[in-house]
Short mmCIF file of C-alpha atoms and ligand atoms in Angstrom, two decimals:
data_model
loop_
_atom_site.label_atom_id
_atom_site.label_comp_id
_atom_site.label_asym_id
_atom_site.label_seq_id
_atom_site.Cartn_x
_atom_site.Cartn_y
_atom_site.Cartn_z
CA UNK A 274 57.90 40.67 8.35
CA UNK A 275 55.99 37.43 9.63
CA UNK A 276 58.59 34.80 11.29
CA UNK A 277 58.61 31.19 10.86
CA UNK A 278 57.95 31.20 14.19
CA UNK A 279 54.89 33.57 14.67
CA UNK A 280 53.26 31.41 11.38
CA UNK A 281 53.70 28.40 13.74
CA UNK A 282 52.20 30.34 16.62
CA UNK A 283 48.92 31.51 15.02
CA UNK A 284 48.59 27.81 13.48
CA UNK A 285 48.62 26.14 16.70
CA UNK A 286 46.00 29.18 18.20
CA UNK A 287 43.63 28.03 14.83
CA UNK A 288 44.07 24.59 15.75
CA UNK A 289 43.13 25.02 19.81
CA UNK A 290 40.35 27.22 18.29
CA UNK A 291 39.05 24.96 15.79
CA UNK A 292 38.61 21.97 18.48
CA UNK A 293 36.67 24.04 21.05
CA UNK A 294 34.53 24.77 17.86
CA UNK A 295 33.84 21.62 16.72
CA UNK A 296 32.91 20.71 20.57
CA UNK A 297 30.36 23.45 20.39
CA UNK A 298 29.49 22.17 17.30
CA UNK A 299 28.76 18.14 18.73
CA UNK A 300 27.19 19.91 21.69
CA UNK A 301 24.28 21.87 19.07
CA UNK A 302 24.28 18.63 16.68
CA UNK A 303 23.61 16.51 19.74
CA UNK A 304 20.66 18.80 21.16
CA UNK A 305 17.55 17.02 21.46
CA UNK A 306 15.49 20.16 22.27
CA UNK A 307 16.52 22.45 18.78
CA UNK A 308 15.03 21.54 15.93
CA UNK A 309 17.23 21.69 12.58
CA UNK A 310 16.57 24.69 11.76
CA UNK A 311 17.85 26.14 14.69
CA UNK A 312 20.51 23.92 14.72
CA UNK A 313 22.08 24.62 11.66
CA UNK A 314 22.20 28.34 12.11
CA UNK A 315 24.09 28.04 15.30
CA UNK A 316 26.26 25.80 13.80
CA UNK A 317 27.04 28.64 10.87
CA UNK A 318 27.02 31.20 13.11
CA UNK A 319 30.24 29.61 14.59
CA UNK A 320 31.39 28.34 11.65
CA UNK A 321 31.19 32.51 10.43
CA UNK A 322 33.11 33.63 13.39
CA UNK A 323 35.69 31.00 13.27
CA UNK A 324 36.32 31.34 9.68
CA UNK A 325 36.25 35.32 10.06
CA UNK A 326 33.64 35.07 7.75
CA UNK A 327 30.11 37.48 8.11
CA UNK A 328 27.84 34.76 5.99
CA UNK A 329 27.36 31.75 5.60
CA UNK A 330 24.38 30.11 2.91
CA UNK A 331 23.28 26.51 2.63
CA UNK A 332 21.29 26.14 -0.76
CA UNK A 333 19.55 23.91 -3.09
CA UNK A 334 19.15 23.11 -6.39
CA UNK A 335 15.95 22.53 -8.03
CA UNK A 336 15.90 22.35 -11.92
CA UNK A 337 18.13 25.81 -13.26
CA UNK A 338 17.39 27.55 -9.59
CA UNK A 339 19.53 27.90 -6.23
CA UNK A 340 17.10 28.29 -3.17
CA UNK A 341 18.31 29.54 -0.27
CA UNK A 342 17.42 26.88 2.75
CA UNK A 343 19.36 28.24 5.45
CA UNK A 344 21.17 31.65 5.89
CA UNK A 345 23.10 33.47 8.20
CA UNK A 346 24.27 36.92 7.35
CA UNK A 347 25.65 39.85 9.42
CA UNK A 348 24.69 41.94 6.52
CA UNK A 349 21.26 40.67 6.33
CA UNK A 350 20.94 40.71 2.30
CA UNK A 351 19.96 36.87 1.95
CA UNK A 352 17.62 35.32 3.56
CA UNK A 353 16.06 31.75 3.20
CA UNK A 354 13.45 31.13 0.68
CA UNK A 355 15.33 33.14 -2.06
CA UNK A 356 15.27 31.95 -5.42
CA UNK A 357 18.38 32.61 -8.01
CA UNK A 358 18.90 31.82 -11.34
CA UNK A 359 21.68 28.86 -10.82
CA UNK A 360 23.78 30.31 -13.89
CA UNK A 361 24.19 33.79 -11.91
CA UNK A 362 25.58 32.08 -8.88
CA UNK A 363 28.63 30.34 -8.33
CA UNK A 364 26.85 27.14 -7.15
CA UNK A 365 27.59 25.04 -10.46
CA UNK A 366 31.59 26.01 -10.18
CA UNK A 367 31.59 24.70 -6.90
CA UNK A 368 29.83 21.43 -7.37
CA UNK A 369 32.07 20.96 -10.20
CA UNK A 370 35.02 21.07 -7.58
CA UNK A 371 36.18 18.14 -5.42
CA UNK A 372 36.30 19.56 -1.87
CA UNK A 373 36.59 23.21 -1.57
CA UNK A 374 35.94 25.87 -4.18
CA UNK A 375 37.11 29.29 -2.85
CA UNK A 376 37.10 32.47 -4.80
CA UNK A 377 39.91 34.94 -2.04
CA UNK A 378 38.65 38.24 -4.59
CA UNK A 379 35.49 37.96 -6.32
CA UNK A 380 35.99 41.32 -7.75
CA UNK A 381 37.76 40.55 -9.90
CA UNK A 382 37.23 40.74 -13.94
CA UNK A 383 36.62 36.84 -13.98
CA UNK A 384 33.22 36.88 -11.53
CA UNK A 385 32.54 40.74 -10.86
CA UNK A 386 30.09 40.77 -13.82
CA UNK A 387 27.94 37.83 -12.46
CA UNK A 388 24.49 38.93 -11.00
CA UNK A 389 24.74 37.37 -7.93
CA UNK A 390 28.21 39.14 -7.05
CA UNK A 391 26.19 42.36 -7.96
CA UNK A 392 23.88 41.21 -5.54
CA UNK A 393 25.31 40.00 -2.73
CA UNK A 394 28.61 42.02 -3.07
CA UNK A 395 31.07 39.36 -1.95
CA UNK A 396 34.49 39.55 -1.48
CA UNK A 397 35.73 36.37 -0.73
CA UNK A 398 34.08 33.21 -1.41
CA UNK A 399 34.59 29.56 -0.11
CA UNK A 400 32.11 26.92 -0.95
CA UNK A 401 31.52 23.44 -1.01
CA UNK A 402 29.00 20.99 -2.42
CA UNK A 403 26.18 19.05 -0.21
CA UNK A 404 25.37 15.55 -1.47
CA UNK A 405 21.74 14.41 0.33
CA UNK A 406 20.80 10.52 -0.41
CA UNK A 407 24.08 9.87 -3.15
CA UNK A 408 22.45 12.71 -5.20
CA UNK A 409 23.83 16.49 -5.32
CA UNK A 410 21.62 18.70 -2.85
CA UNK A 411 23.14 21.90 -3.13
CA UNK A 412 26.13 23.75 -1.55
CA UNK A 413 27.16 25.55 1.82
CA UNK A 414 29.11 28.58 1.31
CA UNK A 415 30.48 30.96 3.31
CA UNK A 416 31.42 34.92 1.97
CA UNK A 417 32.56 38.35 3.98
CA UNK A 418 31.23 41.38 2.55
CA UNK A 419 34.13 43.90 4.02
CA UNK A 420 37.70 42.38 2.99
CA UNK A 421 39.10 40.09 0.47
CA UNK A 422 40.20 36.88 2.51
CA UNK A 423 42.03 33.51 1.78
CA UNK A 424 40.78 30.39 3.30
CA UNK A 425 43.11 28.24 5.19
CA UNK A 426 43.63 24.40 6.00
CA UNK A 427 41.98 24.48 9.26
CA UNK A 428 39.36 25.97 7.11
CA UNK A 429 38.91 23.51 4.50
CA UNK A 430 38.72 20.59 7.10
CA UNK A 431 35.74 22.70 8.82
CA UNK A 432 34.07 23.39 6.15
CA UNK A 433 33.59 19.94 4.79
CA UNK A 434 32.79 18.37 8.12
CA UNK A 435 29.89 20.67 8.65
CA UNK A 436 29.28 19.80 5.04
CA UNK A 437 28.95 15.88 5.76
CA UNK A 438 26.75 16.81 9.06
CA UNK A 439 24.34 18.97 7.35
CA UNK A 440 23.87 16.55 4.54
CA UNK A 441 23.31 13.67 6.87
CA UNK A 442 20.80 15.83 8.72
CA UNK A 443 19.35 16.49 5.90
CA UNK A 444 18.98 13.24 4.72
CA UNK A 445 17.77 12.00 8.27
CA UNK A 446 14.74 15.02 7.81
CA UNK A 447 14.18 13.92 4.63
CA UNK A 448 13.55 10.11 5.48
CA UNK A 449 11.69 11.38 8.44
CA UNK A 450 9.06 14.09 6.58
CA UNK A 451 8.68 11.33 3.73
CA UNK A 452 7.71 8.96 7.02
CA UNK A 453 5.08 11.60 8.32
CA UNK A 454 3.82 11.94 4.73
CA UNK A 455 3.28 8.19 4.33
CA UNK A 456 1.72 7.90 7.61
CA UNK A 457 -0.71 10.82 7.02
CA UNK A 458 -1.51 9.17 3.51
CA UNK A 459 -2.27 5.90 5.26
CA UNK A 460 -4.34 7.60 8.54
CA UNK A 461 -6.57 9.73 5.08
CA UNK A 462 -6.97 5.95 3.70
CA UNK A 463 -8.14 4.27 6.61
CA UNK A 464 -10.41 7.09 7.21
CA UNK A 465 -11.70 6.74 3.79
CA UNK A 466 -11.96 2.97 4.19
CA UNK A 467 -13.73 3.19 7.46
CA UNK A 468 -16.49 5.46 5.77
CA UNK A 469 -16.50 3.24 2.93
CA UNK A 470 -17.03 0.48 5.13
CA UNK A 471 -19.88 2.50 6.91
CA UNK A 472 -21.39 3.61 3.93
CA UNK A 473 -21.72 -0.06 3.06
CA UNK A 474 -23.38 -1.08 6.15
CA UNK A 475 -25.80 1.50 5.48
CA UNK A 476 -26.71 0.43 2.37
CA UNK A 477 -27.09 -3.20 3.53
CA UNK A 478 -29.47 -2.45 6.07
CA UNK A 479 -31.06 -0.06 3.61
CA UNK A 480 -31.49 -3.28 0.74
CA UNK A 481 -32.30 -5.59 3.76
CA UNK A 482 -35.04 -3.62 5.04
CA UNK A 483 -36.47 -1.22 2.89
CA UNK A 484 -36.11 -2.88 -0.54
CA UNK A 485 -37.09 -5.95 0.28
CA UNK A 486 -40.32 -4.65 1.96
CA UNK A 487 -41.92 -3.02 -1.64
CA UNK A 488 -41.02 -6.46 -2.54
CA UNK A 489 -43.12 -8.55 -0.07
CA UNK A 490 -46.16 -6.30 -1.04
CA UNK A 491 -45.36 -6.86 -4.87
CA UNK A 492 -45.77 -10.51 -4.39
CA UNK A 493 -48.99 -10.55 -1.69
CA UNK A 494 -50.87 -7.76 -4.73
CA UNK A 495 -50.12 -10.32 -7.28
CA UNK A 496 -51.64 -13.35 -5.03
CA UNK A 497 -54.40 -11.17 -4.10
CA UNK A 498 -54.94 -10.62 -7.86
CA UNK A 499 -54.67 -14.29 -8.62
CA UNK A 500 -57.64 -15.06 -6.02
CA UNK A 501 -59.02 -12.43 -6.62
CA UNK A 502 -59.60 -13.39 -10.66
CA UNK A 503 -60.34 -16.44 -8.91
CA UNK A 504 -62.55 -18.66 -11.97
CA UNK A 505 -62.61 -15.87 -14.31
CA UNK A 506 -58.53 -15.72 -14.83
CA UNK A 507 -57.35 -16.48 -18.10
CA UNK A 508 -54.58 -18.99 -19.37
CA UNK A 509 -52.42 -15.79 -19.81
CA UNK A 510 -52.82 -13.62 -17.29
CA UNK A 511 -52.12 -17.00 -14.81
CA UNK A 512 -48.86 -17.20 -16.68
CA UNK A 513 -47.82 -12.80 -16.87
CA UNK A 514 -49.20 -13.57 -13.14
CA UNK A 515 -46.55 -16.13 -12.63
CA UNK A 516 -43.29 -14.43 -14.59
CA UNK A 517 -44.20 -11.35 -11.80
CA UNK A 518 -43.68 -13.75 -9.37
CA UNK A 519 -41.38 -15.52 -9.96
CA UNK A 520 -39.10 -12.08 -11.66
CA UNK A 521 -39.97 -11.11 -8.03
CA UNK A 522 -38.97 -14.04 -6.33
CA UNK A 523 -35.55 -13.27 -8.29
CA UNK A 524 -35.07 -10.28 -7.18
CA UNK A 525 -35.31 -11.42 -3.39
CA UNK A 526 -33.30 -13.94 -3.98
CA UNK A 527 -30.49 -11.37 -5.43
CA UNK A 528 -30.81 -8.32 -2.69
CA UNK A 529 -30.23 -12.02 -0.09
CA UNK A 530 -26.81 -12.65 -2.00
CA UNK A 531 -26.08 -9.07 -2.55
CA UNK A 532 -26.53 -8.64 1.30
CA UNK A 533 -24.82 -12.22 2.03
CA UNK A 534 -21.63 -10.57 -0.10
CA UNK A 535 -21.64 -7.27 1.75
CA UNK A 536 -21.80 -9.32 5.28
CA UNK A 537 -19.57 -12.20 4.82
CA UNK A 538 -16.09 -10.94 6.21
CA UNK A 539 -13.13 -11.70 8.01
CA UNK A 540 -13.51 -9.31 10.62
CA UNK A 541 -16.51 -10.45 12.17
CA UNK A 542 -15.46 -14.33 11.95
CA UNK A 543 -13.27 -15.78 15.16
CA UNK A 544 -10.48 -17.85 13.82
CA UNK A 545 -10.23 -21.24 15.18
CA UNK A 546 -8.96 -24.68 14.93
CA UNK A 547 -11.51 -27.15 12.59
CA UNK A 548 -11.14 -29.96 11.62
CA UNK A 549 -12.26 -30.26 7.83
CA UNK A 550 -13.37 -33.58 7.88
CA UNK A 551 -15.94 -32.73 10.13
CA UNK A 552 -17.17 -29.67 7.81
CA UNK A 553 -17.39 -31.98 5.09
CA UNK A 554 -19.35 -34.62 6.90
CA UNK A 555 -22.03 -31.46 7.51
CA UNK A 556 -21.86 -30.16 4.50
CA UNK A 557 -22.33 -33.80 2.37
CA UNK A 558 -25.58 -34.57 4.98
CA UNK A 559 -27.38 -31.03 4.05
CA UNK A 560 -26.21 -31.45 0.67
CA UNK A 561 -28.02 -34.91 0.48
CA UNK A 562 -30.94 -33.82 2.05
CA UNK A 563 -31.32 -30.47 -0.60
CA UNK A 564 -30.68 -32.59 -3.22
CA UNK A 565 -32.67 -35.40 -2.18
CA UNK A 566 -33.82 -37.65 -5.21
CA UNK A 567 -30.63 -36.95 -7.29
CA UNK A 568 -28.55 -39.80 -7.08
CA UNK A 569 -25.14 -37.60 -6.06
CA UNK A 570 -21.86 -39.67 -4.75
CA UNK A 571 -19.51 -37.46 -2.56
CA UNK A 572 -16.36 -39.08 -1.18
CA UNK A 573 -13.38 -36.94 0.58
CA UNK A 574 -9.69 -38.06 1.74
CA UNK A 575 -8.94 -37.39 5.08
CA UNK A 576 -7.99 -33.75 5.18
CA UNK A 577 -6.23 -31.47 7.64
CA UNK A 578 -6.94 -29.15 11.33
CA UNK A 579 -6.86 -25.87 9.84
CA UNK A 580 -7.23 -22.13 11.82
CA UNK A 581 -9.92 -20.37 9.95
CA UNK A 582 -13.44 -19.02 10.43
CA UNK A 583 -15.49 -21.98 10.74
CA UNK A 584 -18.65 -20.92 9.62
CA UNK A 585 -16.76 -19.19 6.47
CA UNK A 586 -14.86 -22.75 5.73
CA UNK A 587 -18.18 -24.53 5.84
CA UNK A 588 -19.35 -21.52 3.46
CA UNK A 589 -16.94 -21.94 0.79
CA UNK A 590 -16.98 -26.04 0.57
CA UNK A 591 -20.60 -25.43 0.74
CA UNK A 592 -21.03 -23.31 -2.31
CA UNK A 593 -18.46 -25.36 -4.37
CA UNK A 594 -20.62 -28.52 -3.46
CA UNK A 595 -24.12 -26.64 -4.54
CA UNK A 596 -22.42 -25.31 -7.37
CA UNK A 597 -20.86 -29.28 -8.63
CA UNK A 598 -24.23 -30.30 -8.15
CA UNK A 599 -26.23 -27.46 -10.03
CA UNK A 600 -23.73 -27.49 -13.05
CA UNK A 601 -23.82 -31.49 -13.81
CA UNK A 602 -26.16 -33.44 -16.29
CA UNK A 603 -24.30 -37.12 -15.41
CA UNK A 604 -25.56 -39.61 -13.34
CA UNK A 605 -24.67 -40.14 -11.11
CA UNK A 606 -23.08 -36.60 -9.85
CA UNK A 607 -19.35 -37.43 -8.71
CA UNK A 608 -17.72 -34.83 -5.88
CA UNK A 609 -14.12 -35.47 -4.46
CA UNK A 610 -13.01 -33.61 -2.08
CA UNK A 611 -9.42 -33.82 -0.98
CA UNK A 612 -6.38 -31.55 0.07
CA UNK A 613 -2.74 -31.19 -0.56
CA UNK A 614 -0.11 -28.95 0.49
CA UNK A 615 3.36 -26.90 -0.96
CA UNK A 616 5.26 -25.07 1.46
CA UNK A 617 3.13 -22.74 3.23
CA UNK A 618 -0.90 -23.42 1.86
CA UNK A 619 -3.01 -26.14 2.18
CA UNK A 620 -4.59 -26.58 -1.00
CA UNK A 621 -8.43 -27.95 -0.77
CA UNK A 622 -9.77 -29.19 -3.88
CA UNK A 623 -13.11 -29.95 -4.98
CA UNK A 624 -13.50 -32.02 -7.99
CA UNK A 625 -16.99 -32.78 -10.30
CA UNK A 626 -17.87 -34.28 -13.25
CA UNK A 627 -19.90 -31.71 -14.49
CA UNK A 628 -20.23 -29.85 -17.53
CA UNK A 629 -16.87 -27.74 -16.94
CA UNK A 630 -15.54 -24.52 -17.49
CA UNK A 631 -14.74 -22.89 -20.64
CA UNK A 632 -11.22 -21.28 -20.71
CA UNK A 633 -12.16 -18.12 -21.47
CA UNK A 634 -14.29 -17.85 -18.53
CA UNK A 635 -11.93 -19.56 -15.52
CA UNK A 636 -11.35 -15.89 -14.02
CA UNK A 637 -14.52 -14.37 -15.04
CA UNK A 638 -16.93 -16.53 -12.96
CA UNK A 639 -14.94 -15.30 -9.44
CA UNK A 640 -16.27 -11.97 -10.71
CA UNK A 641 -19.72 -10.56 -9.27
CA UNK A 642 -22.81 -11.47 -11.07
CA UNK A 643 -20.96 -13.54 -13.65
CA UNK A 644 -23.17 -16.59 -14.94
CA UNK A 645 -22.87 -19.02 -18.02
CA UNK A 646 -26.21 -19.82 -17.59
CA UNK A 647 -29.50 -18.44 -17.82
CA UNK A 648 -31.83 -18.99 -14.53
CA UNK A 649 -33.89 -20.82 -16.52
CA UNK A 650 -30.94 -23.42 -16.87
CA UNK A 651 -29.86 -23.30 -13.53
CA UNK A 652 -31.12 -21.06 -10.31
CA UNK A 653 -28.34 -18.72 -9.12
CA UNK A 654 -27.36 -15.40 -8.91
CA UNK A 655 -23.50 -15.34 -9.94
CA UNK A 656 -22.64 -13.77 -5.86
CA UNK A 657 -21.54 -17.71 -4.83
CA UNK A 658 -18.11 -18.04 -6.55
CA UNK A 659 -17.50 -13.92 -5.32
CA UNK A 660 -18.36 -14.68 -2.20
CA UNK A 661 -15.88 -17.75 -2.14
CA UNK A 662 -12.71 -15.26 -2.95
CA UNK A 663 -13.90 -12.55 -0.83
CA UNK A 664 -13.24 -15.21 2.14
CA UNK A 665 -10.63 -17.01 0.81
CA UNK A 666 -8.31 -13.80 -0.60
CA UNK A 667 -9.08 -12.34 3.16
CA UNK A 668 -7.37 -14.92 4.69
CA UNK A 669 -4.74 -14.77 2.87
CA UNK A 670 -5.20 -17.22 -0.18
CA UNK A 671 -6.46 -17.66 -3.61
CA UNK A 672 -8.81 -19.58 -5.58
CA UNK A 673 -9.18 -21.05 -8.82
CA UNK A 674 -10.36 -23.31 -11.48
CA UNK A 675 -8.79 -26.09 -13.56
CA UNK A 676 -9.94 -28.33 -15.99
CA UNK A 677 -10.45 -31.98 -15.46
CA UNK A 678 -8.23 -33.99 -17.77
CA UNK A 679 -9.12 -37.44 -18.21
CA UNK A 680 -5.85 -39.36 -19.56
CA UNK A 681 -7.47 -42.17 -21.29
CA UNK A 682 -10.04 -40.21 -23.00
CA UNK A 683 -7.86 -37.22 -23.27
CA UNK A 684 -11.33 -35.36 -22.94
CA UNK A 685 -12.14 -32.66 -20.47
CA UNK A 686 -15.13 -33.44 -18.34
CA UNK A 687 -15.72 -31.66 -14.91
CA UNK A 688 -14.04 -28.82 -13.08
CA UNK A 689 -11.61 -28.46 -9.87
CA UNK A 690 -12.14 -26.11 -7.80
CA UNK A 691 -8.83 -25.09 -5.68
CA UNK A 692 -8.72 -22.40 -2.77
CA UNK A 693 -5.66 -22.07 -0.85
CA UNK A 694 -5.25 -21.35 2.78
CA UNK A 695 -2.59 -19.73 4.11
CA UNK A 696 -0.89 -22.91 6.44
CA UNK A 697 0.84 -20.69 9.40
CA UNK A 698 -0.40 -17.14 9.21
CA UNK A 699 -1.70 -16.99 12.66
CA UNK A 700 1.45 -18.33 14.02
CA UNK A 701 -0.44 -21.55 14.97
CA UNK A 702 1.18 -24.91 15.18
CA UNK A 703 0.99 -26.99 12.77
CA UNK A 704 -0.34 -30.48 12.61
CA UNK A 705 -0.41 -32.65 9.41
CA UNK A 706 -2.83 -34.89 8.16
CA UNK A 707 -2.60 -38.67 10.01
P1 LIG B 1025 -24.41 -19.02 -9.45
O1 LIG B 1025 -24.22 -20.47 -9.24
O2 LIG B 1025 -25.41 -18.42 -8.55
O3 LIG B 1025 -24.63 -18.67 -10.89
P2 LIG B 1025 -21.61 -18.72 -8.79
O4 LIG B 1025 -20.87 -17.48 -8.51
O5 LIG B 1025 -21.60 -19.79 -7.78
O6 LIG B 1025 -23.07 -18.24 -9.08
O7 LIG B 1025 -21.06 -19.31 -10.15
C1 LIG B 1025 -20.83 -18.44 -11.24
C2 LIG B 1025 -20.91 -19.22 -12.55
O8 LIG B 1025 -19.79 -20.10 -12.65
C3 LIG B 1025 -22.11 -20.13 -12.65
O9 LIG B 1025 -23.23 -19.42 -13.13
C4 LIG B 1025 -21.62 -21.17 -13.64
O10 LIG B 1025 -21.77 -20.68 -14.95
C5 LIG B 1025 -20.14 -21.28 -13.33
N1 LIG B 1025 -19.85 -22.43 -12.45
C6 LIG B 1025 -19.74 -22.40 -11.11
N2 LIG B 1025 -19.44 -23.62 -10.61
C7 LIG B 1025 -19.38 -24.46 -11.67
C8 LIG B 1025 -19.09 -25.86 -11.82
N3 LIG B 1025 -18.83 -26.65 -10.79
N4 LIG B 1025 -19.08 -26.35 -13.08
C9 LIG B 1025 -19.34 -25.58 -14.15
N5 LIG B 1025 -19.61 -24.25 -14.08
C10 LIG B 1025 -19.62 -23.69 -12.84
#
């Protein structure tokens, strides 16, 4: 017969017993130099001789299976890696339970028939669910083999720490391998980019030298045939002579702007303080002198210091100038250039009174090779406006195309041209315009 006394006794031994454990315990979960694995079985190994226990299972559920993560078995008849049929095992009873699920005889009528029982021959049973992330992970459960066994207080409160630890762990691994994984996706993609960046230098230098030499020669044996015909040539051959030439002429104008597209980028540029008026003061006098004998008028406000490439800046104004100039019948050609600002961009505009563009074609003419016109209309190549948002969408920004809308004629005539630049991405100071 047990006294009050000797109940009180073995309770107080449990209790001394169960705090040296779970020092043990913080000494393993604080070990820099195990990894989890190793870890968590020496954590259920004392877990399975405190509880009088001879295993101990962590396992996880994926779709209708329980998989066996971690085990630790004195009988050695589960091992990690296992797969079960999750109806066979008594994983779904215990996540149905808050806290502990415990089973003291398992042979009895109730679970002796269920495979896993057949299986694993337990006698006693005490598990508990694992929740990884707010989600349900799995269970740890711990069984003896020998002798049917009840599981006490001291037990429960063990149980579910090293419940909350392992699913914290868990969830810390987790995090960490889904870390590793993005990082190795990201190293593949650089790698990729780099050889796709390679691949493309290649094949500039490959169109800047040896396409464009074939060419040369086309044009000298059609010169040398010209001369060569000297008197004799006729009306139509001068002319087939001619289309060659100038099909050819084309064509080295389009490998230039193919190569100028491939080139032009960020990386190579140094970013620096400019003032934009100055850019536009270049850009108007070249502008007037490749245009000489059209009667053009280009006025600007005074616009801001901005931190960008300079030579890329000049670039873009450049091309939006050309382009106001090449798409206009009126006379004479109007360009305003001015800027404006919302919270972070300054906004440079670029406004003609040219023949404008259609709707349906605002985005479209960003695109490579994308022309309203035939050359015969108008000389280009459709690269300019691509190259423009290749700079400007490296830095940062964005470019675009409105409509100009005249309010007393209510007619559209002329296009704006908008790029945005990105006002403090360098980290710069900044100053406004005076
Ligand atoms: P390109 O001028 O060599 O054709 P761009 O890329 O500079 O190439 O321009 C693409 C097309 O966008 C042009 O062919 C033209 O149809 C249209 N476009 C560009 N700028 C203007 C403009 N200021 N006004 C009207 N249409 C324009």
């Amino acid at each position: 017969m047990v006294t009050d006394a000797q109940t009180e006794q073995k309770e107080e031994t449990r209790q001394i017993k169960l705090n040296i454990l779970l020092r043990d315990f913080l000494e393993i979960a604080n070990c820099q130099d195990l990894v989890l694995k190793d870890k968590i079985e020496k954590v259920l190994k004392l877990a399975n001789s405190f509880l009088d226990t001879d295993t101990a299972v962590i396992g996880e559920i994926i779709g209708n299976t329980y998989q066996i993560s971690y085990a630790v078995s004195s009988e050695n008849n589960i091992t990690a890696g296992e797969v079960f049929n999750i109806h066979n095992t008594f994983c779904l009873r215990t996540c149905q339970t808050e806290g502990l699920f415990t089973i003291p005889d398992c042979t009895t009528e109730e679970y002796s028939a269920m495979s896993c029982r057949e299986h694993f021959k337990y006698k006693s049973y005490a598990g508990i669910s694992i929740n990884v992330g707010g989600k349900v992970y799995g269970t740890l459960h711990f069984a003896t083999h020998s002798k049917k066994k009840h599981f006490f207080e001291s037990a429960n409160e063990l149980i579910k720490i090293i419940a909350q630890w392992v699913s914290h762990e868990i969830y810390k691994n987790q995090n960490y391998l889904t870390l590793k994984n993005a990082e190795a996706a990201l190293r593949l993609e650089n790698k990729d980019l780099t050889r796709k960046c390679q691949d493309i230098q290649e094949l500039a230098s490959f169109v800047s030298h040896d396409m464009k030499h074939p060419l040369r020669a086309i044009n000298g044996f059609l010169e040398l045939l010209e001369m060569n015909l000297g008197e004799d040539i006729t009306e139509s051959a001068k002319e087939l002579i001619q289309e060659a030439l100038s099909a050819s002429d084309y064509m080295d104008m389009l490998l230039d702007d193919l190569l100028s597209y491939l080139e032009t980028d960020k990386s190579g540029a140094k970013t620096e303080k400019i003032d934009t008026n100055e850019v536009i003061k270049r850009v108007v006098k070249q502008a007037e002198l490749r245009f000489s004998g059209i009667n053009i008028k280009i006025t600007h406000d005074n616009l801001p210091t901005i931190y960008y490439g300079a030579a890329l800046f000049e670039r873009i104004i450049a091309n939006l100038v050309d382009n106001a100039v090449k798409y206009c019948d009126e006379d004479p050609i109007k360009i305003h250039i001015s800027s404006g600002r919302d919270d972070d961009h300054w906004i440079f505009s670029v406004q003609d009174n040219g023949i404008g563009v259609p709707e349906s074609h605002k985005t479209k003419i960003f695109g490579m090779f994308e022309r309203l016109q035939t050359k015969e209309d108008a000389e280009g190549t459709g690269i300019g406006l691509a190259i423009c948002r290749k700079v400007v969408e490296s830095y940062g920004g964005r470019i675009w195309v409105e409509p100009v809308n005249h309010v007393d004629t209510d007619e559209n005539q002329g296009s704006i041209f908008k790029f945005s630049v990105p006002i403090n991405s360098h980290g710069y100071e900044i100053r406004d315009v005076t």
